[in-house]
Amino acid sequence: MAESDVPEVEGVDNDAEQVSNLKLYACVGFDGNTIHGLRAHPNGVDIVYPTGNKVVIKNMQTERHDFLAGHTNSISALDISRSGNYVASGQINHIGFLASVILWDFHKRELLAKHECHKVRVEAIVFSAKDDFLLSLGGRDCGSVVVWDIKQKKLICSTEASRGTQGDAFVLYPMNCRDPCFMTGGDGTLMIWKIDAAARSITGTSVSLAKLKRIVLCMAANDRDEICFCGTSTGDVLKIRLNFHHDVEVLDPQKLPMMIGCFTKISKKKLPAGTVELYQMGIRSIILTAQGELVIGAGDGTVELVVENPKYLERLKKPSSIAYKLCTLPEFKVIRTAHVKTAVTSLVMKDDDTMYAGTQNCEVFLIEFKTFVVKLLITCHTSTIYDVAFPHHFPDVFATASIHNIRIWSTKTATELLRIMVPNFTCSKVIFTYDGKCILSAWNDGVIRAFTPLTGRLMYAIMDAHNKGVSALCVLKSGRMIISGGCEGQVRCWDIKPTTQTLICTLKEHKGPVSSIHINNANDEAVSASTDGSCIIWDIVRFVRRQVIFANTLFMTVAYHPSDVQILTSGSDKKICYWEVLDGSLVRELEGSSSSAVNTIHMSGNGVVFASGGNDQIIRVWNYQGGNTTHIGAGHCSVVTAVSFSPNGKYLVSTGGAGEIFIWMAPKTAQEPSSHELTSLGGGDSYSVVKGAEEHISKLPRHCRCKNKACVPLSRVGRCKK
């Protein structure tokens, strides 16, 4: 989906309501758990990678993002053709269901063909050398290889990838100069296959490994299909002679393919006799360069450029060299080394001088061949993001909360500025104090932690704030009091001083977890929402309940309108509701989503528009007074967990369940000052300020206590002309 297109979203009539498309400013998200999921386009500019159930095409020069949407679950395999015309992707599905494989047109960004011939999971997917065939390999529940004819868009054949007592196969590799040939590898299995399109069949030849038992994780062959190197989970490399004829038209090996040797690197350490140094946690990715050098990516984050020891090549010519076939020998000389901290799941060449490395920690690095200098290009969360927050009156940075950490991001460059680590715990809420000197966070271990925004140093921690975990958090403008909500249903108020943090009171009204808390602009009221179907408005001066709201839903979020007259709620009933603060009556009810729950809402600073997101993966911007959708944003690959306008109303940030972050250009209506902001702008005399506020309040969708539709309320306490 291109940025200029307006997507057709279920439940939204684009023509009738004149719904516009939110313009995407930047996107942060990369699924590093997909093996060989990072691919570089032959044009040297674009990279292709999965994010949840969508394929992302990113231009590394212009930072433009395009999305290919069509999968219903997480993408497990991805490849781009050597010509650059096609992209193919496969997904995971639930047990008992078929997993789909989709063929995309790269230039038109549209779906060309789709088939569902695999069960549960597509383990690997590749194009043949000349783009005639699309090859896909099923997972453990399937175990079959499927051959798809790209030009005729039809299935040719399928067969089991392993035979007899061999284990599961989960690696596919196409031959470089023989289009109908490819290889499969896995647990104790390594085979060469030939496609007969006329007979609609494929035949396989097993590679002789003698008594050696290995699990193959990756492959790389030279340009003439003479030698193939296979990285294994043991941490060594198998060198295979394929024994193809020198004529590329001959597709059958002249002799049985066999293993030449099993090698590892020459260690710089002094090792005991009879031992070798293996790559830790296995070899996950491998590249064979045009000069015959190998680039090895290991499970411990090591990336090394190695070359075969010339002395070994001399010994290979001797008859005694057969003794070297059945053991791992240190025959690779290390030229250069780099480290990317976590397992390397993808290695791909950008050009002759540089390459990309994708890691299990959802990071993408650029590595130069001459110096092996590592440059971080993309970093993102590795799991669900639970909250997003801007500092007050400072739109240049924002914070996100996830499992193990809090991250601070630059809004303009979409790059990570700071990472605050708290291992083994989940941050459910993050906010900034009004003076910007402290980051407050709520954690599932029941602790409220405060950090410095520049260094991430821990300032203080309120231990045992809630015995079942802290689920909601807010702070007064003065910074002297924090209000927190817990999974046990209690709302607690804390007195904050530089040296001590003291519990003021505990409010016990909710029967279920508190999902959201918000304080009004006057700092005398707070509203809390709970999954027990209740919202309670509290007097935080006297610490008593003012009003309670009940609904047949699980309230997910609640927010005050900037005028403090009404509150907005959303929940599992797919509704967005306007409630009167005075008496808790329902004023308006909107259809927030036609298919799923609305998880989050956020009001713009001027109160003219608000944004919502939910399980339908769609961002909606609403006109507050009109109650209609004005803009939508489609691009998320998972449920939308949080949305937030920047303080200046220029940006809208949304986060998802797959760890992705989208920065949108907010509508201009979110930046316009409204009448209730006149006091902060300092314009006009006191009479005009009061008059403007009264006119603004009178336009809000509400009613007076007298139930007279002609009555115009004059203030937030609901007094009418009568």
XYZ file of C-alpha atoms in Angstrom:
722
model
C 0.000 0.000 0.000
C 1.513 3.296 -1.061
C 1.317 6.308 1.210
C -0.692 8.315 -1.324
C -3.534 5.801 -1.465
C -6.628 6.009 0.704
C -7.303 2.477 1.947
C -10.790 1.068 1.983
C -11.420 0.196 5.608
C -14.287 -1.947 6.783
C -16.951 0.105 8.522
C -15.851 3.430 6.997
C -17.531 4.892 3.925
C -14.698 6.879 2.371
C -16.858 8.710 -0.152
C -19.806 9.514 2.097
C -17.793 10.880 4.997
C -14.835 12.230 2.945
C -12.334 10.356 5.042
C -8.714 11.266 4.309
C -5.621 9.149 4.728
C -3.131 9.961 7.469
C 0.261 10.668 5.979
C 2.953 8.410 7.378
C 6.019 10.316 8.560
C 8.157 7.416 9.823
C 7.911 3.765 10.851
C 9.972 1.774 13.354
C 9.589 -1.994 13.221
C 11.504 -5.096 12.122
C 10.751 -8.730 12.966
C 14.192 -10.184 13.540
C 12.842 -13.578 14.596
C 12.005 -14.448 10.965
C 14.934 -16.510 9.681
C 16.487 -14.859 6.587
C 13.658 -12.301 6.754
C 15.799 -9.279 5.824
C 16.268 -8.951 2.047
C 17.992 -6.311 -0.087
C 16.569 -5.310 -3.458
C 18.975 -5.501 -6.442
C 18.582 -1.728 -6.949
C 20.728 -1.224 -3.840
C 18.271 1.258 -2.345
C 15.287 -0.693 -0.993
C 15.203 -3.314 1.722
C 12.312 -5.693 2.366
C 11.476 -7.186 5.745
C 8.462 -8.486 7.706
C 6.683 -6.683 10.501
C 3.947 -8.840 12.004
C 1.533 -9.757 9.213
C 2.740 -7.131 6.723
C 5.711 -6.869 4.380
C 7.562 -3.561 4.635
C 9.446 -2.053 1.685
C 11.725 0.717 2.931
C 13.701 3.113 0.761
C 16.937 3.697 2.664
C 17.558 7.049 0.951
C 14.154 8.734 1.248
C 12.950 6.775 4.333
C 9.672 6.078 2.484
C 7.701 3.038 3.682
C 5.320 0.941 1.598
C 3.303 -1.957 2.966
C 2.103 -5.197 1.399
C -0.979 -6.305 3.310
C -2.719 -9.631 2.745
C -1.607 -12.075 5.434
C -3.829 -12.926 8.371
C -1.051 -13.895 10.796
C 2.656 -13.373 11.412
C 4.990 -13.748 8.431
C 7.452 -16.623 8.866
C 9.316 -16.606 5.520
C 10.263 -13.954 2.964
C 12.268 -13.693 -0.262
C 12.827 -11.310 -3.165
C 13.572 -12.490 -6.704
C 16.999 -11.914 -8.239
C 15.482 -9.726 -10.940
C 13.785 -7.619 -8.277
C 10.345 -7.942 -9.903
C 8.733 -10.189 -7.307
C 8.433 -10.571 -3.555
C 7.129 -13.735 -1.897
C 6.034 -14.260 1.703
C 4.627 -17.100 3.792
C 2.878 -17.015 7.142
C 2.091 -18.936 10.310
C -1.449 -20.115 11.008
C -3.288 -21.828 13.831
C -3.127 -25.582 14.366
C -5.370 -27.367 11.900
C -5.486 -24.498 9.375
C -3.632 -23.954 6.109
C -0.858 -21.376 5.828
C -0.852 -19.100 2.800
C 1.971 -18.156 0.416
C 1.580 -14.843 -1.430
C 3.381 -13.646 -4.562
C 3.664 -9.843 -4.875
C 4.556 -7.491 -7.703
C 7.360 -5.345 -6.279
C 6.942 -2.345 -8.579
C 3.131 -2.153 -8.488
C 2.950 -3.128 -4.806
C 0.046 -5.510 -5.456
C -0.834 -9.178 -4.976
C -0.283 -11.418 -8.018
C -1.064 -14.922 -6.772
C -1.809 -16.829 -3.590
C -1.944 -20.506 -2.622
C -2.588 -22.480 0.550
C -0.785 -25.793 0.165
C 1.002 -25.920 3.525
C -0.314 -26.811 6.953
C 0.137 -24.465 9.915
C 3.463 -22.871 8.903
C 5.609 -21.917 5.918
C 9.169 -22.578 7.053
C 11.123 -21.195 4.068
C 10.457 -19.651 0.670
C 12.794 -18.884 -2.283
C 12.705 -17.995 -5.983
C 14.538 -20.036 -8.596
C 17.517 -18.472 -10.364
C 15.551 -17.182 -13.395
C 12.278 -16.392 -11.594
C 10.418 -19.276 -13.239
C 9.495 -21.096 -10.029
C 8.504 -20.165 -6.480
C 9.602 -22.811 -3.981
C 8.154 -23.110 -0.503
C 8.830 -25.492 2.381
C 6.305 -26.398 5.064
C 7.012 -26.666 8.762
C 6.954 -29.662 11.080
C 3.218 -30.229 10.635
C 3.558 -30.203 6.852
C 7.088 -31.181 5.792
C 6.454 -30.844 2.046
C 8.112 -28.862 -0.736
C 5.699 -27.038 -3.071
C 6.698 -25.824 -6.549
C 4.640 -22.964 -8.024
C 4.899 -21.811 -11.662
C 5.149 -18.006 -11.574
C 4.338 -17.278 -15.227
C 1.331 -19.599 -15.438
C 0.349 -18.949 -11.807
C -0.429 -22.573 -11.049
C 0.823 -25.359 -8.821
C 3.241 -27.805 -10.460
C 3.807 -30.414 -7.769
C 4.675 -31.102 -4.137
C 6.505 -33.852 -2.275
C 7.922 -34.718 1.139
C 11.167 -32.887 1.838
C 12.811 -35.658 3.892
C 12.909 -39.415 3.561
C 12.863 -42.403 5.867
C 14.524 -41.769 9.194
C 15.749 -38.304 8.248
C 14.634 -35.371 10.402
C 12.653 -32.276 9.441
C 13.912 -29.990 6.668
C 13.718 -26.231 7.224
C 16.247 -24.689 4.799
C 15.722 -23.987 1.078
C 18.429 -22.831 -1.333
C 18.137 -22.393 -5.136
C 21.000 -23.263 -7.457
C 22.674 -20.255 -9.066
C 22.879 -21.322 -12.720
C 20.404 -24.201 -12.910
C 16.898 -22.808 -12.666
C 15.038 -26.135 -12.079
C 17.404 -27.252 -9.297
C 17.446 -26.446 -5.575
C 18.619 -27.846 -2.246
C 16.958 -28.589 1.083
C 18.601 -29.108 4.462
C 17.671 -29.699 8.062
C 17.978 -32.180 10.890
C 20.144 -34.957 9.464
C 18.923 -34.315 5.906
C 20.642 -32.664 2.921
C 19.266 -33.184 -0.594
C 19.508 -31.840 -4.165
C 16.249 -31.631 -6.142
C 15.383 -31.360 -9.849
C 12.060 -30.002 -11.158
C 10.452 -31.608 -14.222
C 7.765 -29.085 -15.153
C 6.463 -31.157 -18.099
C 5.976 -34.274 -15.986
C 4.805 -32.175 -12.986
C 7.223 -33.913 -10.620
C 10.434 -33.370 -8.668
C 13.158 -35.903 -7.876
C 15.717 -35.714 -5.104
C 19.255 -36.975 -4.514
C 20.665 -37.290 -1.010
C 24.088 -35.855 -0.199
C 26.432 -38.369 1.379
C 27.573 -37.222 4.832
C 28.988 -40.622 5.839
C 28.472 -41.050 9.604
C 28.438 -37.339 10.387
C 25.241 -36.051 12.053
C 24.515 -32.361 11.718
C 21.570 -29.935 11.680
C 21.915 -27.608 8.685
C 20.745 -24.018 9.357
C 21.926 -22.144 6.233
C 23.558 -22.680 2.827
C 25.635 -20.829 0.225
C 26.922 -22.135 -3.139
C 29.392 -20.686 -5.640
C 28.337 -19.244 -8.996
C 28.990 -22.459 -10.960
C 27.149 -24.719 -8.507
C 30.322 -26.685 -7.821
C 30.774 -26.230 -4.072
C 28.187 -25.572 -1.349
C 28.927 -24.478 2.231
C 26.392 -25.392 4.934
C 26.332 -23.777 8.369
C 25.273 -26.086 11.197
C 23.847 -25.794 14.702
C 27.069 -27.358 16.024
C 29.034 -24.271 14.994
C 31.016 -25.705 12.072
C 30.715 -25.583 8.266
C 30.156 -28.516 5.931
C 31.875 -28.244 2.543
C 29.911 -30.176 -0.081
C 31.001 -31.080 -3.624
C 27.808 -31.093 -5.708
C 29.336 -33.010 -8.657
C 27.277 -31.260 -11.338
C 28.411 -31.468 -14.968
C 30.308 -28.443 -16.322
C 27.468 -27.985 -18.810
C 24.728 -26.043 -16.988
C 22.068 -27.657 -19.175
C 22.762 -30.992 -17.498
C 20.630 -30.996 -14.362
C 21.541 -34.360 -12.811
C 24.756 -34.733 -10.743
C 27.318 -36.910 -12.521
C 28.234 -38.612 -9.258
C 26.692 -38.801 -5.821
C 27.128 -35.401 -4.071
C 29.410 -35.803 -1.096
C 30.961 -33.968 1.805
C 34.579 -32.860 1.402
C 35.100 -31.837 4.997
C 33.713 -30.289 8.160
C 35.599 -27.133 9.129
C 35.771 -24.410 11.729
C 37.970 -21.372 12.297
C 41.600 -21.426 13.311
C 41.579 -20.330 16.936
C 43.857 -17.609 18.213
C 43.711 -19.178 21.666
C 45.790 -22.058 22.977
C 43.410 -25.011 23.087
C 43.923 -28.494 24.535
C 45.045 -31.141 22.105
C 42.212 -32.659 20.087
C 39.824 -29.703 20.570
C 38.705 -26.964 18.212
C 36.918 -23.617 18.625
C 33.348 -23.722 17.293
C 30.974 -20.840 16.666
C 28.808 -20.410 19.747
C 25.069 -21.156 19.378
C 25.546 -22.364 15.813
C 25.993 -20.700 12.433
C 22.672 -18.998 11.590
C 23.544 -17.264 8.308
C 26.295 -17.522 5.718
C 27.377 -15.659 2.553
C 29.868 -16.799 -0.116
C 31.459 -13.797 -1.835
C 32.618 -13.615 -5.462
C 36.237 -13.802 -4.234
C 35.585 -17.132 -2.509
C 35.526 -15.710 1.019
C 32.862 -16.649 3.563
C 30.921 -14.309 5.821
C 29.619 -16.221 8.849
C 26.921 -14.988 11.224
C 26.716 -16.908 14.501
C 24.127 -17.301 17.227
C 26.180 -15.319 19.727
C 26.230 -12.235 17.469
C 29.662 -12.839 15.923
C 30.079 -11.841 12.261
C 33.381 -12.955 10.704
C 35.000 -12.857 7.292
C 36.995 -16.062 6.802
C 38.968 -17.734 4.015
C 40.091 -21.318 3.561
C 43.612 -22.129 4.695
C 45.800 -22.658 1.578
C 47.699 -25.440 3.353
C 44.482 -27.443 3.537
C 44.064 -27.186 -0.231
C 47.512 -28.706 -0.653
C 46.751 -31.567 1.747
C 43.488 -32.219 -0.079
C 45.428 -33.410 -3.155
C 47.146 -36.159 -1.171
C 45.510 -39.616 -0.758
C 45.812 -39.333 3.011
C 43.400 -36.400 2.948
C 40.478 -38.828 3.135
C 41.234 -39.063 6.844
C 40.026 -35.498 7.248
C 36.461 -36.171 6.104
C 34.984 -37.420 9.329
C 36.081 -34.772 11.852
C 35.894 -31.017 12.365
C 39.161 -29.345 11.419
C 40.304 -25.732 12.014
C 40.841 -24.728 8.387
C 39.247 -21.244 8.188
C 41.511 -18.253 8.658
C 39.717 -15.274 10.232
C 40.342 -12.011 8.364
C 37.977 -9.585 10.107
C 35.520 -9.808 12.995
C 32.526 -7.792 14.210
C 29.926 -8.325 16.913
C 26.222 -7.386 16.904
C 25.370 -8.657 20.430
C 22.552 -11.112 19.553
C 21.933 -13.968 17.119
C 22.374 -13.089 13.442
C 19.211 -14.259 11.677
C 19.873 -12.572 8.303
C 22.967 -11.678 6.299
C 22.490 -10.088 2.886
C 24.749 -8.218 0.475
C 23.888 -4.605 -0.310
C 26.718 -4.132 -2.827
C 30.313 -5.285 -3.231
C 31.504 -3.201 -0.302
C 28.697 -3.392 2.284
C 26.134 -5.827 3.698
C 23.164 -5.827 6.046
C 22.907 -7.948 9.189
C 19.555 -8.556 10.885
C 19.514 -9.841 14.462
C 17.136 -11.628 16.790
C 16.987 -8.441 18.863
C 15.083 -6.803 15.961
C 18.015 -4.643 14.882
C 19.519 -4.042 11.438
C 23.220 -3.214 11.066
C 25.265 -2.029 8.106
C 28.725 -3.636 7.915
C 31.547 -2.456 5.648
C 33.723 -5.182 4.163
C 37.033 -3.338 4.238
C 36.912 -2.301 7.887
C 34.037 -4.389 9.305
C 32.789 -1.264 11.052
C 29.251 -1.826 12.333
C 26.617 0.910 12.004
C 23.175 0.561 13.560
C 20.426 1.409 11.042
C 17.181 0.108 12.569
C 16.279 -0.715 16.149
C 12.882 -1.371 17.664
C 11.062 -3.174 20.425
C 11.107 -6.949 20.343
C 7.633 -7.407 21.842
C 4.352 -5.627 22.586
C 4.479 -1.903 23.359
C 1.992 -1.058 26.110
C 2.156 2.728 26.271
C 3.506 5.849 24.568
C 3.909 9.339 26.052
C 5.273 12.776 25.138
C 6.796 15.247 27.595
C 4.513 18.211 28.237
C 5.190 21.091 25.801
C 8.096 19.213 24.173
C 7.200 17.331 20.950
C 10.738 16.385 19.856
C 10.937 13.139 21.857
C 8.564 10.480 23.147
C 8.811 7.401 25.354
C 7.504 3.867 24.846
C 6.975 1.143 27.455
C 7.446 -2.571 26.791
C 8.806 -5.771 28.292
C 12.222 -5.350 29.972
C 12.703 -1.704 29.001
C 11.592 1.864 28.379
C 12.919 3.595 25.273
C 13.172 7.273 24.397
C 12.839 8.122 20.687
C 13.487 11.173 18.548
C 10.271 12.222 16.817
C 11.952 13.776 13.782
C 14.526 11.068 13.041
C 12.649 8.047 14.509
C 15.874 6.883 16.148
C 16.436 5.578 19.653
C 18.014 8.060 22.060
C 17.934 6.196 25.380
C 17.121 2.725 26.647
C 16.244 2.084 30.303
C 16.513 -1.615 31.139
C 14.649 -3.421 33.922
C 15.165 -7.103 33.046
C 12.415 -9.700 33.498
C 9.636 -7.166 34.189
C 6.999 -5.459 32.051
C 6.326 -1.728 31.994
C 2.593 -1.079 31.568
C 2.574 2.722 31.777
C 5.066 5.554 31.230
C 4.530 9.304 31.783
C 6.625 12.448 32.137
C 6.266 14.906 34.979
C 5.124 18.372 33.892
C 8.548 19.915 34.479
C 10.169 17.196 32.326
C 12.714 16.272 34.999
C 11.426 12.763 35.700
C 10.067 9.713 33.865
C 7.486 7.802 35.908
C 6.731 4.188 35.070
C 4.427 1.411 36.301
C 5.643 -2.215 36.371
C 4.035 -5.606 36.754
C 6.131 -6.401 39.847
C 4.092 -3.810 41.762
C 6.785 -1.126 41.772
C 6.556 2.488 40.594
C 9.969 3.558 39.274
C 11.203 7.073 38.478
C 14.132 7.707 36.117
C 16.062 10.711 34.885
C 15.166 11.503 31.234
C 18.736 12.195 30.079
C 20.708 9.322 31.589
C 18.025 6.827 32.639
C 19.351 6.707 36.192
C 16.925 5.432 38.821
C 15.777 8.343 41.019
C 13.496 6.427 43.381
C 11.243 3.374 43.493
C 7.990 2.910 45.418
C 8.144 -0.734 46.432
C 4.947 -2.785 46.789
C 2.815 0.033 45.403
C 0.243 -2.605 44.352
C 0.474 -6.254 45.281
C -0.712 -7.555 41.874
C 1.148 -5.113 39.662
C 0.710 -1.449 38.752
C -1.580 -1.046 35.726
C -2.276 2.723 35.557
C -0.453 5.887 36.533
C -0.836 9.693 36.389
C 0.749 12.708 38.062
C -0.413 16.180 39.103
C 1.013 19.285 37.452
C 2.891 20.166 40.611
C 4.572 16.770 40.643
C 3.848 16.454 44.362
C 1.275 13.673 44.038
C 1.043 10.470 41.986
C -2.189 8.520 41.495
C -1.764 4.841 40.626
C -4.098 1.980 39.827
C -3.463 -1.703 40.372
C -4.590 -5.065 39.039
C -6.325 -5.725 42.371
C -8.709 -2.812 41.677
C -7.389 -0.210 44.110
C -6.573 3.433 43.374
C -3.810 4.876 45.539
C -2.529 8.430 46.037
C 1.127 9.049 46.832
C 2.820 12.123 48.308
C 6.104 12.670 46.464
C 9.008 14.464 48.091
C 12.671 14.548 47.088
C 13.644 12.070 49.768
C 10.447 10.188 50.640
C 7.349 8.849 48.925
C 4.386 8.316 51.237
C 0.973 6.728 50.727
C -1.787 9.290 51.303
C -4.866 7.120 50.901
C -6.312 4.055 49.216
C -9.595 4.247 47.295
C -11.346 0.877 47.154
C -14.303 0.965 44.775
C -13.353 -1.033 41.681
C -13.799 -4.800 41.645
C -11.433 -5.458 38.749
C -8.059 -4.227 37.419
C -7.757 -0.472 36.888
C -6.970 0.019 33.191
C -6.629 3.810 32.976
C -6.469 6.973 35.105
C -6.643 10.583 33.926
C -6.527 13.913 35.811
C -8.435 17.006 34.674
C -6.774 20.315 33.858
C -7.922 21.895 37.129
C -6.079 19.178 39.083
C -8.999 18.658 41.442
C -10.572 15.566 39.828
C -9.363 12.238 38.510
C -11.270 9.549 36.651
C -10.354 5.865 36.762
C -11.594 3.137 34.414
C -11.696 -0.551 35.226
C -12.371 -3.799 33.406
C -15.210 -4.463 35.853
C -17.365 -2.107 33.757
C -17.146 0.967 35.966
C -15.622 4.447 35.724
C -15.306 6.509 38.884
C -14.727 10.257 39.136
C -12.737 11.071 42.269
C -12.309 14.277 44.227
C -8.539 14.268 44.744
C -8.706 17.145 47.225
C -10.981 15.411 49.723
C -10.251 11.880 48.381
C -13.892 10.866 47.975
C -15.985 9.590 45.119
C -17.930 12.215 43.172
C -19.610 10.141 40.480
C -19.694 6.585 39.182
C -20.469 5.309 35.674
C -21.516 1.779 34.816
C -21.637 0.140 31.379
C -21.832 -3.351 29.950
C -18.227 -3.354 28.732
C -14.626 -3.778 29.804
C -13.367 -0.210 29.978
C -9.897 -0.001 28.392
C -9.198 3.727 28.571
C -10.670 7.017 29.764
C -9.754 10.664 29.092
C -10.990 14.131 30.049
C -11.873 16.662 27.395
C -9.592 19.736 27.860
C -12.638 21.747 28.969
C -13.133 19.279 31.894
C -16.862 19.087 31.073
C -16.951 15.591 29.608
C -14.970 12.372 29.553
C -14.393 9.851 26.768
C -14.315 6.089 27.287
C -13.710 3.066 25.085
C -13.709 -0.649 25.662
C -14.580 -4.132 24.524
C -18.071 -3.197 23.281
C -16.509 -1.412 20.262
C -18.065 1.884 21.388
C -16.606 5.318 22.111
C -18.814 7.086 24.666
C -19.157 10.711 25.796
C -20.103 11.082 29.473
C -21.161 14.123 31.464
C -18.806 14.840 34.381
C -21.545 16.511 36.421
C -23.996 13.633 36.699
C -22.325 10.753 34.840
C -24.996 10.617 32.142
C -24.325 9.259 28.655
C -24.319 12.055 26.066
C -23.226 10.331 22.858
C -22.221 6.887 21.672
C -20.028 6.326 18.596
C -19.286 3.135 16.664
C -15.542 3.057 17.347
C -15.004 -0.126 15.349
C -17.250 -2.455 13.409
C -15.366 -5.625 14.281
C -13.295 -5.418 17.477
C -12.538 -3.667 20.749
C -11.214 -0.100 20.961
C -8.089 -0.277 23.114
C -6.946 3.323 23.305
C -8.021 6.923 22.738
C -6.134 10.195 23.049
C -7.404 13.754 22.891
C -5.547 16.482 21.018
C -4.391 19.424 23.105
C -7.026 21.759 21.685
C -9.883 19.270 22.143
C -11.033 19.565 18.509
C -10.120 15.999 17.493
C -9.185 12.738 19.169
C -7.573 9.517 17.948
C -8.508 5.900 18.605
C -7.038 2.479 17.899
C -7.989 -1.111 18.583
C -7.805 -4.726 17.556
C -8.804 -3.943 13.949
C -5.294 -2.449 13.429
C -6.731 0.865 12.170
C -5.953 4.361 13.490
C -8.971 6.673 13.370
C -9.029 10.431 13.945
C -12.437 11.786 14.994
C -13.973 15.238 15.063
C -15.056 15.673 18.678
C -18.134 17.817 18.107
C -19.257 16.142 14.886
C -18.554 12.611 16.069
C -17.399 11.534 12.589
C -14.151 9.987 11.347
C -12.012 12.508 9.473
C -8.783 10.530 8.916
C -7.668 6.914 9.042
C -4.246 5.299 9.131
C -3.726 1.723 7.888
C -0.351 0.083 8.322
C -0.230 -1.643 11.687
C 0.513 -5.349 11.562
C -1.020 -6.122 14.958
C -3.466 -4.723 17.491
C -3.056 -1.025 18.254
C -2.096 -0.673 21.915
C -1.541 3.091 22.345
C -1.904 6.401 20.491
C -0.731 9.885 21.444
C -0.745 13.342 19.870
C 2.406 15.418 20.218
C 2.022 18.538 22.413
C 2.073 20.832 19.359
C -0.478 18.669 17.531
C 1.842 18.085 14.583
C 2.441 14.354 15.028
C 0.402 11.320 16.029
C 2.319 8.315 17.362
C 0.753 4.850 17.489
C 2.187 1.571 18.770
C 1.258 -2.074 18.219
C 1.368 -5.548 19.662
C 4.263 -6.630 17.432
C 6.537 -3.857 18.726
C 6.035 -1.503 15.778
C 5.886 2.306 16.080
C 4.183 4.537 13.501
C 4.654 8.311 13.416
C 1.879 10.017 11.427
C 1.431 13.608 10.360
C -1.560 14.742 12.419
C -4.444 16.666 10.782
C -4.205 20.445 10.835
C -7.297 20.587 13.036
C -5.229 19.088 15.866
C -2.906 22.111 15.742
C -5.502 24.885 15.756
C -5.997 26.686 19.092
C -9.489 26.493 20.557
C -11.401 28.901 22.752
C -10.576 27.176 26.022
C -6.867 27.759 25.294
C -7.218 31.551 25.154
C -6.094 31.929 28.743
C -2.826 30.130 28.039
C -2.290 32.212 24.895
C -2.805 35.436 26.852
C -4.998 37.156 24.248
C -8.007 39.458 24.902
C -9.491 40.900 28.070
C -11.029 38.859 30.862
C -14.558 39.297 29.484
C -13.630 37.940 26.051
C -11.817 35.016 27.674
C -14.848 34.043 29.770
C -17.218 34.621 26.856
C -15.092 32.492 24.521
C -14.943 29.661 27.062
C -18.715 29.773 27.545
C -19.338 29.652 23.797
C -16.997 26.694 23.456
C -18.685 24.774 26.274
C -22.126 25.523 24.836
C -21.164 23.832 21.548
C -20.178 20.580 23.220
C -22.620 17.667 22.804
C -24.349 17.715 26.197
C -27.619 18.490 27.905
C -28.661 20.412 31.002
C -30.268 19.064 34.163
C -33.539 20.742 33.176
C -33.747 18.450 30.090
C -34.741 21.453 27.963
C -33.107 21.126 24.534
C -33.285 24.884 24.012
C -31.358 25.521 27.208
C -27.737 26.621 26.815
C -25.450 25.752 29.760
C -23.278 28.650 30.852
C -20.612 26.884 32.871
C -19.108 23.482 33.554
C -21.301 23.011 36.638
C -24.405 22.792 34.451
C -26.333 25.942 35.488
C -28.725 27.089 32.768
C -30.529 30.353 32.077
C -33.463 29.224 34.216
